[in-house]
Short mmCIF file of C-alpha atoms and ligand atoms in Angstrom, two decimals:
data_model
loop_
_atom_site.label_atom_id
_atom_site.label_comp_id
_atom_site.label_asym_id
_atom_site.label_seq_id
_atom_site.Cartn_x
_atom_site.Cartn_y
_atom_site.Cartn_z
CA UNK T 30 -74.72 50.09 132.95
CA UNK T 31 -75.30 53.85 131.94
CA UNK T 32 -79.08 54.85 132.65
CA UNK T 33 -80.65 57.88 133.81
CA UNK T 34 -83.03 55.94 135.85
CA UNK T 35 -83.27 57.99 138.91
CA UNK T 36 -85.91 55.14 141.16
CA UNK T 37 -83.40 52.18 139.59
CA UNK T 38 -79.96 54.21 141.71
CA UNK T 39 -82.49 54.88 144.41
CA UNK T 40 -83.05 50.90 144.82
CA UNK T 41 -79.16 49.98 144.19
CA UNK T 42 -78.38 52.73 147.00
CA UNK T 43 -80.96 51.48 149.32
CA UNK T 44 -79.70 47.81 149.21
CA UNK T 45 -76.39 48.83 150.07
CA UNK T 46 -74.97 48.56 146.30
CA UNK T 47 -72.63 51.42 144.93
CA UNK T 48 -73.64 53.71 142.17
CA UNK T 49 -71.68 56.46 140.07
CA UNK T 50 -73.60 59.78 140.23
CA UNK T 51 -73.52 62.99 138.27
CA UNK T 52 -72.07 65.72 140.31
CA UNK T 53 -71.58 69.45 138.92
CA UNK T 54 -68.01 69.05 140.09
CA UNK T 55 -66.90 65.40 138.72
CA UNK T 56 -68.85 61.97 139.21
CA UNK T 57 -68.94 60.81 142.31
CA UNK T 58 -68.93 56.71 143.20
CA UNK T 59 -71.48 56.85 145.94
CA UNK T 60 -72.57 54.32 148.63
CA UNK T 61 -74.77 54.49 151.80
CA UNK T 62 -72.90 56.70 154.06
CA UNK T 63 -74.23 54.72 157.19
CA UNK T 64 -73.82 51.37 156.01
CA UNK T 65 -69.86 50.35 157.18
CA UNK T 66 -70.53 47.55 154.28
CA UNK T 67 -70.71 49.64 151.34
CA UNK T 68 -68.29 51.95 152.77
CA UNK T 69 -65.79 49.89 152.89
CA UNK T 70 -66.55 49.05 149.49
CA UNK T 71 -65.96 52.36 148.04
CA UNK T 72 -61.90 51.93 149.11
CA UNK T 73 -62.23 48.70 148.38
CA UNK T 74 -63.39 49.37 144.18
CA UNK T 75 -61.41 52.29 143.65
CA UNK T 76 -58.36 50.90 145.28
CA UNK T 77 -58.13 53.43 147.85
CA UNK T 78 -56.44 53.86 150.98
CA UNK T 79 -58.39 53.74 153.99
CA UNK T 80 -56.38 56.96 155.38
CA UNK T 81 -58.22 59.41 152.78
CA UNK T 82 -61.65 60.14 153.99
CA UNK T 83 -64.98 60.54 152.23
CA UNK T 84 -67.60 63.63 151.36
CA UNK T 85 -71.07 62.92 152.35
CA UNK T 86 -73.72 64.04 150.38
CA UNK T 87 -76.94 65.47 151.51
CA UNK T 88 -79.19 67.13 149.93
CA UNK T 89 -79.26 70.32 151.83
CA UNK T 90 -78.10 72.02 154.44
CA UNK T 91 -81.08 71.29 157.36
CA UNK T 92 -80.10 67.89 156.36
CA UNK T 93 -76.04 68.08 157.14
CA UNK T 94 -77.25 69.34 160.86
CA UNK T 95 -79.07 66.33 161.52
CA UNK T 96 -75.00 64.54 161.45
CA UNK T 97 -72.93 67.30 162.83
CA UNK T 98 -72.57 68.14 166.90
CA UNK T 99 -72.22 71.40 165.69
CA UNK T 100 -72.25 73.81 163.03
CA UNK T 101 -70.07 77.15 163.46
CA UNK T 102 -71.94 80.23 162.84
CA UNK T 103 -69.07 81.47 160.61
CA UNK T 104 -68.81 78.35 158.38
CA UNK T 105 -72.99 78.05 158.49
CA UNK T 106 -73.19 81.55 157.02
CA UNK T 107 -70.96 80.46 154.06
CA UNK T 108 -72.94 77.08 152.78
CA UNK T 109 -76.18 78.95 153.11
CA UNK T 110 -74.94 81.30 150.47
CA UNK T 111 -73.08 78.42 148.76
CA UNK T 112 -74.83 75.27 148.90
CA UNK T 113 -75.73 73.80 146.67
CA UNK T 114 -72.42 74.46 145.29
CA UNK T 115 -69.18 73.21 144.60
CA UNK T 116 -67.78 73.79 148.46
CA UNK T 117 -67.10 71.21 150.99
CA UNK T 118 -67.33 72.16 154.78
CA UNK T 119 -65.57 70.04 157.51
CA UNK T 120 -67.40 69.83 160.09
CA UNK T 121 -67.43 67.97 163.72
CA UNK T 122 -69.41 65.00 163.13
CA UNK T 123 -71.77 63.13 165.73
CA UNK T 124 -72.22 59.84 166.38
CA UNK T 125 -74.58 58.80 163.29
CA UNK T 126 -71.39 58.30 160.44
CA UNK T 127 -69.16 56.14 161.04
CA UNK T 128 -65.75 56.78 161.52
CA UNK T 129 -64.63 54.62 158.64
CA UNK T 130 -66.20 57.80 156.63
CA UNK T 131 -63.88 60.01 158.24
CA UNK T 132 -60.69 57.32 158.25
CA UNK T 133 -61.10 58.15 162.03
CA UNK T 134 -61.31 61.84 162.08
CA UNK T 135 -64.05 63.85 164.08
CA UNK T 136 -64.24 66.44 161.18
CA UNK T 137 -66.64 65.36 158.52
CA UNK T 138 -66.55 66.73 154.94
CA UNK T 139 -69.53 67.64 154.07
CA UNK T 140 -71.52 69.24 150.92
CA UNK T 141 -74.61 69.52 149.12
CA UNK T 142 -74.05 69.15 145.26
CA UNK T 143 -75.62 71.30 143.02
CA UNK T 144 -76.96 68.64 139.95
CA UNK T 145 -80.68 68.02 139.24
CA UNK T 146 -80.74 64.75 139.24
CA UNK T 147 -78.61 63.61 142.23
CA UNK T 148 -80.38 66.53 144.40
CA UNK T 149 -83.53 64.74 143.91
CA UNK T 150 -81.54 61.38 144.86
CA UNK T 151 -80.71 62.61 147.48
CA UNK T 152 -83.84 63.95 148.65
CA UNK T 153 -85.33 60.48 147.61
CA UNK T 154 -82.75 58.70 150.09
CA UNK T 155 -83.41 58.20 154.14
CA UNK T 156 -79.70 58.13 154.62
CA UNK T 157 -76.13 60.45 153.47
CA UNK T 158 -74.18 59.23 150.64
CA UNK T 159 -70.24 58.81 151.29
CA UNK T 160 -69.10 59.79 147.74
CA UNK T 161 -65.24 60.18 146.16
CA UNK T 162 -64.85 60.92 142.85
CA UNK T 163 -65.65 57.88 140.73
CA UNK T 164 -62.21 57.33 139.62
CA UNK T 165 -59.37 54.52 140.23
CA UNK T 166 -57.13 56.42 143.34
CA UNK T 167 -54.61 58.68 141.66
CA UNK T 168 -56.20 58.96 138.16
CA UNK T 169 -57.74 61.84 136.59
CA UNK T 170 -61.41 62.23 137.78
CA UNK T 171 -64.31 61.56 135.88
CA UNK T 172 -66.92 64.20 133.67
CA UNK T 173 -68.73 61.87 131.90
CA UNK T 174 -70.82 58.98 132.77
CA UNK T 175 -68.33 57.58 129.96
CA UNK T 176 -65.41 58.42 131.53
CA UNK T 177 -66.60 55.98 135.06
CA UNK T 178 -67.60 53.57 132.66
CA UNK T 179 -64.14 53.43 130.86
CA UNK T 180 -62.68 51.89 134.34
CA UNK T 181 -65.77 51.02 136.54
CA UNK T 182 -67.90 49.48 134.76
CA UNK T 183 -67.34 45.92 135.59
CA UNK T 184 -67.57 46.99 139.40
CA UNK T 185 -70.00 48.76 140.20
CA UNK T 186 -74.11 47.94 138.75
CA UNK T 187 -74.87 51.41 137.46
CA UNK T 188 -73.52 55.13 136.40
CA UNK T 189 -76.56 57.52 136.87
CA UNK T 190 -75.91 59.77 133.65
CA UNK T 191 -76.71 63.64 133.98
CA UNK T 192 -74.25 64.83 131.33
CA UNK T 193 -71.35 66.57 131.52
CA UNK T 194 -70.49 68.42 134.71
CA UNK T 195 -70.16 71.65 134.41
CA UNK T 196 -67.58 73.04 136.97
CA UNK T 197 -65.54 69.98 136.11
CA UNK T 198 -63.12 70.60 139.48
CA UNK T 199 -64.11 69.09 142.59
CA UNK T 200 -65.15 71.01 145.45
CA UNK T 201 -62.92 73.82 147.52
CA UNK T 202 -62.96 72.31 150.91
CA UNK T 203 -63.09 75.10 153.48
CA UNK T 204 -62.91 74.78 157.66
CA UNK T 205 -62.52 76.72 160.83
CA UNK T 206 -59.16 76.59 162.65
CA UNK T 207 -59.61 79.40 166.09
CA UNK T 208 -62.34 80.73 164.35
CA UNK T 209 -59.69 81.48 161.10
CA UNK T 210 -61.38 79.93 157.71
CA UNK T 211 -58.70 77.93 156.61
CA UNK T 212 -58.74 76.40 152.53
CA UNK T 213 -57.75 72.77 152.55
CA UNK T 214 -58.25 72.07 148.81
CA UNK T 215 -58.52 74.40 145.98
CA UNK T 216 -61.44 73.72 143.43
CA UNK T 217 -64.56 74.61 141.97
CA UNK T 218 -65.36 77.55 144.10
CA UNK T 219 -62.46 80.13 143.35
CA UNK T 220 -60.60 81.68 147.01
CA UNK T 221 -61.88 85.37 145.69
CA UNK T 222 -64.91 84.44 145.35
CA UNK T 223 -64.97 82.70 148.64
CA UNK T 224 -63.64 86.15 150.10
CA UNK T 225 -66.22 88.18 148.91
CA UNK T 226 -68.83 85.49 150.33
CA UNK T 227 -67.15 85.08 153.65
CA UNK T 228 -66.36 88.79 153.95
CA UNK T 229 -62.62 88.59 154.86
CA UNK T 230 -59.54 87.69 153.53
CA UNK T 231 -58.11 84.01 153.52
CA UNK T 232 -54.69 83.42 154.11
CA UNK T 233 -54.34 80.10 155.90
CA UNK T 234 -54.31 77.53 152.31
CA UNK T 235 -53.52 74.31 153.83
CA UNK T 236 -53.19 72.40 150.58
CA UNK T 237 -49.32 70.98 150.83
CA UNK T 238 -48.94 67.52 150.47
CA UNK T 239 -46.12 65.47 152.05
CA UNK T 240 -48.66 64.32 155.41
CA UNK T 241 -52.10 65.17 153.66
CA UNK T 242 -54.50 67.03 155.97
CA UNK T 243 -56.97 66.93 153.35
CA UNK T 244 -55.60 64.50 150.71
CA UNK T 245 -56.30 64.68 147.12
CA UNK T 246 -53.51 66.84 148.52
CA UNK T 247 -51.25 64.25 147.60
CA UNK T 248 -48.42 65.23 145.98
CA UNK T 249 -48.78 63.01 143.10
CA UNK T 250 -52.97 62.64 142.33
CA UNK T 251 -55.52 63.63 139.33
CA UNK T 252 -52.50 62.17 137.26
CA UNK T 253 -53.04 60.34 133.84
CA UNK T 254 -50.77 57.47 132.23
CA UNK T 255 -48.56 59.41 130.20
CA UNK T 256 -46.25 61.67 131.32
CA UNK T 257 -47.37 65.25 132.26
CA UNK T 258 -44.32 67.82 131.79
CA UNK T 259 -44.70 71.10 132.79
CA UNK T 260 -42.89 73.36 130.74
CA UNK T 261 -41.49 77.45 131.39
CA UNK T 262 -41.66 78.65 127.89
CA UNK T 263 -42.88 76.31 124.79
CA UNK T 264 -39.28 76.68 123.73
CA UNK T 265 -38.41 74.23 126.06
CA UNK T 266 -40.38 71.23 123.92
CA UNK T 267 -39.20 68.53 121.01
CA UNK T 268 -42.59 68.93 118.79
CA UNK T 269 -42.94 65.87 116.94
CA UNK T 270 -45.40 63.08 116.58
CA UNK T 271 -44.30 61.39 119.83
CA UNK T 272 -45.82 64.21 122.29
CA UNK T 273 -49.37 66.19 122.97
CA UNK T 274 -49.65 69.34 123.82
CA UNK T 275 -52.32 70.90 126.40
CA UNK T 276 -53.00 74.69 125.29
CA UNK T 277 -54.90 77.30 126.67
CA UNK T 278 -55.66 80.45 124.84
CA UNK T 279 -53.78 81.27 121.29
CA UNK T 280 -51.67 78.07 120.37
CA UNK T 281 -48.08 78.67 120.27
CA UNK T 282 -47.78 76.62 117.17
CA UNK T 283 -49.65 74.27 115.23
CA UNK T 284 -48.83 70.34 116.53
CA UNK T 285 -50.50 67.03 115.64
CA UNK T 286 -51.70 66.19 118.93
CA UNK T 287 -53.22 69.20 121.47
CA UNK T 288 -55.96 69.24 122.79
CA UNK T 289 -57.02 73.79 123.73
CA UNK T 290 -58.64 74.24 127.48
CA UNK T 291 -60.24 77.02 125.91
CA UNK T 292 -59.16 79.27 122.68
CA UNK T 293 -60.75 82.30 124.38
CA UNK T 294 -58.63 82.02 127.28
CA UNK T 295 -61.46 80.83 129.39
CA UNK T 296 -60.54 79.81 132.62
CA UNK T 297 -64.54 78.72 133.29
CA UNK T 298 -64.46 76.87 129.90
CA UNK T 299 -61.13 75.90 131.38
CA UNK T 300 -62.02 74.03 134.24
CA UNK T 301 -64.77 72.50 132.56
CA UNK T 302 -62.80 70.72 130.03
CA UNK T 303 -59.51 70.02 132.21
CA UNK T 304 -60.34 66.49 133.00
CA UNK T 305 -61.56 65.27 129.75
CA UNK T 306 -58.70 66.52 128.29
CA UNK T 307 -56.31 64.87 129.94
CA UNK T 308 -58.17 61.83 129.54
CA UNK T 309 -58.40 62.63 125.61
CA UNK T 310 -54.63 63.10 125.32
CA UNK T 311 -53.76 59.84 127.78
CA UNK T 312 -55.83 57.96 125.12
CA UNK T 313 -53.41 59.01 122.24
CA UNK T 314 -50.52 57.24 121.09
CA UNK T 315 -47.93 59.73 122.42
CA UNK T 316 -45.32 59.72 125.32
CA UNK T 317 -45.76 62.67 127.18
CA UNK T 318 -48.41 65.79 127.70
CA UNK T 319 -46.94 69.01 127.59
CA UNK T 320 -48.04 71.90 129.29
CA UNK T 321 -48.23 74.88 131.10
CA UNK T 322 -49.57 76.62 133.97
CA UNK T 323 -52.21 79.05 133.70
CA UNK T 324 -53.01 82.56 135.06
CA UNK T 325 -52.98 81.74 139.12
CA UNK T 326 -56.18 83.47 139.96
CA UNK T 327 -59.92 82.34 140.34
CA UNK T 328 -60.33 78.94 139.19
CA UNK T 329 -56.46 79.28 138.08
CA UNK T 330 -55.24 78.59 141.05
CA UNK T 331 -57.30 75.29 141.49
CA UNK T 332 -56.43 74.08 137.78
CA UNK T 333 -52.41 74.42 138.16
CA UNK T 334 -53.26 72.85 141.36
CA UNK T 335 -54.06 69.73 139.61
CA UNK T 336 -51.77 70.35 136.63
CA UNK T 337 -48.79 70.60 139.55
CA UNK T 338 -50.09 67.01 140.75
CA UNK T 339 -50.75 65.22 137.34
CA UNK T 340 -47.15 65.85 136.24
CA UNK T 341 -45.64 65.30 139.86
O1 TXA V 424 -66.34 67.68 144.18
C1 TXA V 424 -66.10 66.81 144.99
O2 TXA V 424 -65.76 67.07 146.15
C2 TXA V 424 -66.24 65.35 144.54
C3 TXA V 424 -67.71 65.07 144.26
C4 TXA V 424 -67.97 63.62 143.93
O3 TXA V 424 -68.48 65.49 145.35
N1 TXA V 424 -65.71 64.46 145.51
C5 TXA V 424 -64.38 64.33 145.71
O4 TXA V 424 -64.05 63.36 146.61
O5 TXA V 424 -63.55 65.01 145.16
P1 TXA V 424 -62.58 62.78 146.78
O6 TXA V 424 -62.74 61.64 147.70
O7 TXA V 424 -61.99 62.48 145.48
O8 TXA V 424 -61.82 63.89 147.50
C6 TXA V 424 -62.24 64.23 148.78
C7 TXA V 424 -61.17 64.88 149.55
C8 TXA V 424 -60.20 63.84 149.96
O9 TXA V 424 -58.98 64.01 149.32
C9 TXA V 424 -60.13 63.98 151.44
O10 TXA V 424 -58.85 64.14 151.88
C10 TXA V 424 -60.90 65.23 151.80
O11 TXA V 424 -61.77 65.41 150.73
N2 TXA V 424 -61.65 64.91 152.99
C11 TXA V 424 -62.74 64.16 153.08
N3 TXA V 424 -63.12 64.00 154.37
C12 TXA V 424 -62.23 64.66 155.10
C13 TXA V 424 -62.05 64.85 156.49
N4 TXA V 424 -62.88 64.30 157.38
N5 TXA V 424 -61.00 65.60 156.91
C14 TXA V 424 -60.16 66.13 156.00
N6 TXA V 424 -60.25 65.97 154.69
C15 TXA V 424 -61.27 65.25 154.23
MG1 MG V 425 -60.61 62.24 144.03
#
């Protein structure tokens, strides 16, 4: 069920059900962080495997200390300025979440999401919520309460609805190696922009994929049905009625099925739209997506990230 019944996901929650939640990244399927039961659940519903840990969710960053054994001054300085935000901290977890959370790990991810609506869930909940995106492992994530409906709805009993996200990537997630800041996923929150926060350059980006530090780095992930073909130079493609076409900026020519990131050459409106449009095109009845990758900087970067995995 869709509803934007905030008290009805703060009951579900509290009785150790699962609900979908609005995130400004994607939706996230969220359970009881402390609760091993609906935990395990969250693998367990979106097929997942138990190696690739969760994000907990709090609803600010007083709260994360209350689950960490500490909190690095250099990382600390960072999600004051950024949380709420779309950036994920790992962070050395106490005793309090379990280490099915972490798949075993002592790092937690952690991050305070920056949506109306599940801030004040969060605030309304006594406990962290363990949240992936709300998506079947390996498929595109979700921007739309529609979108977790399309494949959840049978499993889980509700999808809070708070719109469309509006960074539409999930979260960078950022961490400390010898007091280095190392990137372990590209996303919402662009590496420059991160550099100007953090004052210094980043140059450890840990995001390769064959034995996933952080996965979501997998090598193949965010990946639709149909086939997603990356192509050099537009030259390169058989237009007929058979393939779609994912465009960003002028279109190269017109075709019957495309779906445009963003006409202006957007790479904001870009990220925003990314997901849904892969979802549009895997609904059409063609064989493969083509595409291309976009300028690599700011949220570039983190978009051919996922383009690179969709068509790997
Ligand atoms: O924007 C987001 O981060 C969204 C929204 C719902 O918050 N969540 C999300 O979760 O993208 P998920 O599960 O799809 O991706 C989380 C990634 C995983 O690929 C996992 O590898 C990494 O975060 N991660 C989580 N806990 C970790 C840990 N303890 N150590 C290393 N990586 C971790
Ligand atoms: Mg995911």
């Amino acid at each position: 069920m869709i509803s934007s019944n905030l008290e009805e996901a703060i009951s579900y929650l509290q009785s150790g059900l699962l609900v979908a939640i609005p995130t400004e990244t994607v939706y996230g399927l969220a359970g009881n962080a402390l609760n091993e039961r609906a935990v395990a659940e969250i693998f367990q519903v979106k097929n997942r495997p138990y190696f690739d840990p969760l994000i907990v969710h709090l609803p600010g960053l007083e709260a994360v200390e209350k689950y960490v054994e500490y909190f690095p001054e250099k990382l600390r300085k960072i999600a004051e300025k950024c949380w709420p935000g779309p950036l994920t901290v790992l962070l050395p977890k106490n005793h309090l979440i379990p280490d099915l959370v972490t798949s075993g790990s002592s790092l937690c991810a952690f991050r305070v999401p920056d949506q109306p609506l599940t801030l004040a869930l969060l605030k309304g909940l006594d406990f962290p919520v363990a949240a992936p995106s709300a998506n079947p492992f390996g498929y595109v994530s979700p921007t739309t309460a529609q979108h977790v409906a399309d494949q959840l709805a049978e499993k889980i009993p509700m999808i809070l609805d708070g719109g469309s996200c509006f960074v539409g990537l999930e979260s960078t997630i950022i961490g400390c190696e010898n007091d280095e800041l190392v990137v372990y996923r590209l996303g919402g929150l662009s590496v420059e922009d991160l550099e100007l926060i953090a004052g210094e350059s980043i140059t450890k980006i840990k995001t390769s994929s064959s034995k996933p530090a952080a996965p979501g780095m997998l090598e193949s992930h965010y990946a639709p049905k149909k086939k997603v073909v990356l192509v050099e130079s537009w030259a390169d493609c058989v237009v007929d009625s058979t393939v779609g076409f994912l465009f960003f900026g002028d279109a190269p020519f017109p075709a019957l099925h495309q779906v445009n990131l963003s006409e202006k050459g957007d790479l904001l409106e870009a990220a925003s739209k990314l997901f849904a449009s892969l979802r549009a095109l895997d609904r059409l009845p063609i064989e493969k997506i083509y595409t291309q990758l976009l300028p690599d900087n700011g949220l570039g970067r983190a978009i051919n990230d996922r383009l690179k995995r969709a068509s790997a």
